[in-house]
XYZ file of C-alpha atoms in Angstrom:
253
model
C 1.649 8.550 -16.566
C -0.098 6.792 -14.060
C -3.532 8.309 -15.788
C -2.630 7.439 -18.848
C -1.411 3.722 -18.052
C -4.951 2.948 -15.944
C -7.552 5.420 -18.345
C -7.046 6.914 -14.046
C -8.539 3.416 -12.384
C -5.499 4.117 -10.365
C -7.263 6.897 -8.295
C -10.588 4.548 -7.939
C -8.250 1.584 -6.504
C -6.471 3.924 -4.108
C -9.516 5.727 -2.672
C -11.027 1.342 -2.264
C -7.931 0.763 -0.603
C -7.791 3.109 1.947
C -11.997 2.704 2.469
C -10.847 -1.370 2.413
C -8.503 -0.522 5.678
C -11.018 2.195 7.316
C -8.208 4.364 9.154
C -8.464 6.065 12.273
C -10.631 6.154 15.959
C -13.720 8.071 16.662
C -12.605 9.789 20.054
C -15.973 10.092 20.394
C -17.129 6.346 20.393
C -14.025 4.835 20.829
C -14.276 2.535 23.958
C -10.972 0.363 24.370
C -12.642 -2.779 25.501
C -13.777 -3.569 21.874
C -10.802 -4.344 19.411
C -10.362 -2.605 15.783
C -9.672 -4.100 12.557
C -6.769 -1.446 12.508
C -5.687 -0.312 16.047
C -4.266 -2.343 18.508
C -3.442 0.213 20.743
C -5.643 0.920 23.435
C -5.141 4.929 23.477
C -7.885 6.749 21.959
C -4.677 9.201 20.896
C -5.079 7.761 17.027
C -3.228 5.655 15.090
C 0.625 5.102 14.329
C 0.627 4.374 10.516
C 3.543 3.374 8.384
C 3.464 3.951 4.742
C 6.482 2.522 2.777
C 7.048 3.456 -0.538
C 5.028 5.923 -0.605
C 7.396 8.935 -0.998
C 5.088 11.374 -2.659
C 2.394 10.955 -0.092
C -0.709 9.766 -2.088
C -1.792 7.341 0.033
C -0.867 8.928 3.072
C -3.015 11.948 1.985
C -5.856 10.175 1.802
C -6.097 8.150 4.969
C -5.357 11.558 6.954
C -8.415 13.146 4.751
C -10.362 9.469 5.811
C -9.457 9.765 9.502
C -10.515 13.345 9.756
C -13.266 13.129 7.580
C -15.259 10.019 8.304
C -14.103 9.280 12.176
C -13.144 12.955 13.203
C -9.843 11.206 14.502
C -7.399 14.322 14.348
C -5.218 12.406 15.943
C -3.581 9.814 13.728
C -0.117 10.273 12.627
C 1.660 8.390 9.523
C 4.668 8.367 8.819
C 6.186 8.314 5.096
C 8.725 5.642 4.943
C 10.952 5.765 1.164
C 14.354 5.173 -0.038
C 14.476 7.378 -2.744
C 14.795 11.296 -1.433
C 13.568 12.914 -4.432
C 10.232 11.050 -4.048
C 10.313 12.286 -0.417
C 11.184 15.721 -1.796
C 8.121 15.368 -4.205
C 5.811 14.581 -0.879
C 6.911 16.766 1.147
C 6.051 19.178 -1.699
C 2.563 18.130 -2.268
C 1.977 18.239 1.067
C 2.320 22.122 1.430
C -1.136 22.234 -0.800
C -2.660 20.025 2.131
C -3.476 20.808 5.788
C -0.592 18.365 7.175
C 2.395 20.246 5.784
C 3.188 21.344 9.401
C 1.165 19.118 11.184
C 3.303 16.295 13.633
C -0.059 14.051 12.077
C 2.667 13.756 8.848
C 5.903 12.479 8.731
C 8.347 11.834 6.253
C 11.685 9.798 6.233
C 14.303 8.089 4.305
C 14.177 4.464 5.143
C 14.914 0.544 3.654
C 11.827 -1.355 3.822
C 13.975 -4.160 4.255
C 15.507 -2.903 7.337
C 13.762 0.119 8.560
C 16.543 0.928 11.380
C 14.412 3.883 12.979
C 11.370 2.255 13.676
C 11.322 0.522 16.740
C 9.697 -3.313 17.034
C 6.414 -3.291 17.874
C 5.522 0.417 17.558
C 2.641 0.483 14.273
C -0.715 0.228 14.557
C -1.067 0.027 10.809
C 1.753 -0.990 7.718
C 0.414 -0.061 4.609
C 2.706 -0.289 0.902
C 1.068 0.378 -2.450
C 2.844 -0.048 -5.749
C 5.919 -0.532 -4.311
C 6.409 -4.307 -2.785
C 7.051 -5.215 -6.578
C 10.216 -3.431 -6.430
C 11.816 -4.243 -3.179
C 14.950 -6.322 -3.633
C 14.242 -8.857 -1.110
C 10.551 -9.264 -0.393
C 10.052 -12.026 2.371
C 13.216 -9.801 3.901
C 10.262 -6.393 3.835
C 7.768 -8.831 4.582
C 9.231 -9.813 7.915
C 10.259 -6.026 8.939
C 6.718 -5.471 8.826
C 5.631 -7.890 10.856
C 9.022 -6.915 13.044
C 7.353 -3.306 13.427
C 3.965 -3.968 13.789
C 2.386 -3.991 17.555
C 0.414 -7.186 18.149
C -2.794 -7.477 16.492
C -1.223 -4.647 13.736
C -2.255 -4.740 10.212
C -0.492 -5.113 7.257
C -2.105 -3.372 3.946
C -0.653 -4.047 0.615
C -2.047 -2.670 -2.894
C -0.098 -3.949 -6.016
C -0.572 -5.169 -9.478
C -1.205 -9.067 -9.830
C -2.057 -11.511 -11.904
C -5.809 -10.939 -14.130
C -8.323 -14.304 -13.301
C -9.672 -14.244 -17.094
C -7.959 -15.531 -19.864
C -9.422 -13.617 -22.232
C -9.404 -10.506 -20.558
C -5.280 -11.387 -19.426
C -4.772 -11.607 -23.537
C -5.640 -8.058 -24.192
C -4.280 -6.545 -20.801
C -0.588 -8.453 -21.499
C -0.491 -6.370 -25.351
C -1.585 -3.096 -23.658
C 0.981 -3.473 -21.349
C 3.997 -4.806 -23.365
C 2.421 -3.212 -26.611
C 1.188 0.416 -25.081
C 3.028 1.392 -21.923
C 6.692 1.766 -22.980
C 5.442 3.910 -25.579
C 3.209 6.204 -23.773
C 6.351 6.452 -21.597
C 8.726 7.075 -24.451
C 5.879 9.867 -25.657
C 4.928 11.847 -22.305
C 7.501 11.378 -20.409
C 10.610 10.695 -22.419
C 11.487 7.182 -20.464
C 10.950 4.418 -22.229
C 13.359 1.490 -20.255
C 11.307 2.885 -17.004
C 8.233 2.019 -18.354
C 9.523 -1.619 -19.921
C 10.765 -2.365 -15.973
C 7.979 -1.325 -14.937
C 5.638 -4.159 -17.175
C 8.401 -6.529 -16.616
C 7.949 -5.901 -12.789
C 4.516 -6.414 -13.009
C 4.816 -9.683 -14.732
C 7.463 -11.195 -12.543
C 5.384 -10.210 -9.619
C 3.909 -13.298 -7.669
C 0.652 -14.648 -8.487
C -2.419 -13.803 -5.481
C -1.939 -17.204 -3.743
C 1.645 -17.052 -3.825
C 1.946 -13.962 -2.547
C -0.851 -14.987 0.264
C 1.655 -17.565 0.961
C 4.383 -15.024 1.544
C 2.630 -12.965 4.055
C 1.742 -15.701 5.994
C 5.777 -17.313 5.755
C 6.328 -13.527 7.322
C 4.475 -14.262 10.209
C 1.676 -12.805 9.806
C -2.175 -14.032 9.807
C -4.558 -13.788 6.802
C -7.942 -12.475 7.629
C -9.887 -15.535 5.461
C -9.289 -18.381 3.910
C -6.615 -18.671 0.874
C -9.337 -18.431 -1.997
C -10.360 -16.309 -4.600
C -13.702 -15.333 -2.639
C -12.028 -16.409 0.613
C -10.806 -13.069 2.007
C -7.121 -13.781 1.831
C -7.096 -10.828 -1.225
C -9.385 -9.201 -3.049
C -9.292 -8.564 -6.795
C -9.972 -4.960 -7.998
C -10.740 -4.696 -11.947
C -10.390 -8.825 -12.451
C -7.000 -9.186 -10.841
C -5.052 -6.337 -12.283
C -4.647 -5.157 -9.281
C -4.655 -6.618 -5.624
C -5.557 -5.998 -2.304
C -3.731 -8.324 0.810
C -3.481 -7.942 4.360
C -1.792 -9.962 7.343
C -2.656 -9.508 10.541
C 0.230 -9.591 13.522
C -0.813 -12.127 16.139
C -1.550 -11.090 19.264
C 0.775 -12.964 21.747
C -0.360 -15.139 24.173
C 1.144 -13.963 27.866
């Protein structure tokens, strides 16, 4: 469905997004005087990652592959983080065809973004959620659990649908949603009503700057200015999808 819905631009944003946050520590460079964009820790033992919402392991796939294969950091570990245990039976799955099935680098658990009770404060190096924040129930409530479980100078990743910057383009994109999608759900995978939610979703979903605003409400510190070619997001495919990230501040002591 997911194919079908983005002609498979889906695959294209998730490999950008995980490049965008560039996972993992060469052991072999890493030197713990000079800060990362994505580890605060100052053990060259990898990464902790959390990925919420992402039960059936897509992303977390690929930043293992992207530690391993661009830094050579074996070491990283992320943990799956989902409240629905039939997506974290699908993962766990999918993960038997990769080499992390029995690996402590993966993890998988069932857990409430908006209170995630078994993950201590201050413990993740990295937060990352994609295609998911849209559904939470209460998202300043996930927003500040993030920053709640992220170490100092942590980074908080987020890839979801938003809001399309051309008017034009936004005309056509609204009838392929509304028009297309429920019916290519209705046809391949007998769901229609999950497939109206899920445009609905999209469309009630916060604009860029709002949700910049949220982020920042959480606690947490935008890496540029609020803009559209400020850094505080970045558009993939003219808005349709989004990438933002907060960074935890580092206290002062």
């Amino acid at each position: 469905m997911n194919d079908f819905m983005s002609l498979g631009i889906h695959r294209l944003w998730k490999d950008h997004f995980v490049r965008s946050i560039d996972p993992g520590i060469n052991p072999l460079v890493f030197q713990p005087e000079q800060p990362s964009t994505t580890a605060s820790s100052s053990s060259p033992m990898g990464l902790s990652i959390l990925d919420v919402a992402g039960g059936t392991g897509d992303i977390a796939f690929r930043m293992l592959d992207y530690c391993s294969k661009i830094h050579n950091d074996l070491s990283t570990r992320v943990t799956v983080a989902d409240i629905n245990p039939e997506m974290l039976a699908e993962g766990r799955k999918r993960s038997l065809q990769t080499p992390y099935s029995r690996s402590e680098r993966l993890n998988f658990i069932e857990e409430n973004a908006e209170k995630l009770s078994s993950i201590p404060s201050n413990s993740i190096d990295l937060y990352t959620v994609a295609f998911g924040i849209r559904n939470f129930t209460d998202i300043p409530a996930a927003l500040k659990e993030a920053h709640r479980v992220l170490k100092p100078g942590g980074v908080f990743a987020c890839l979801e649908f938003s809001k399309v910057n051309n008017d034009t383009f936004n005309w056509f994109y609204k009838r392929w949603s509304f028009s297309a999608i429920p019916i290519i759900g209705q046809l391949v995978a007998g769901d229609r009503d999950s497939y109206q939610y899920l445009v609905e979703s999209i469309e009630k979903f916060p604009d860029q700057l709002t949700f910049a605003n949220m982020i920042q409400e959480a606690g947490l510190e935008l890496p540029g200015r609020v803009g559209d070619s400020g850094g505080a997001w970045e558009d993939l495919s003219g808005g349709i999808a989004c990438i933002h990230k907060g960074i935890k501040p580092v206290e002062q002591h």
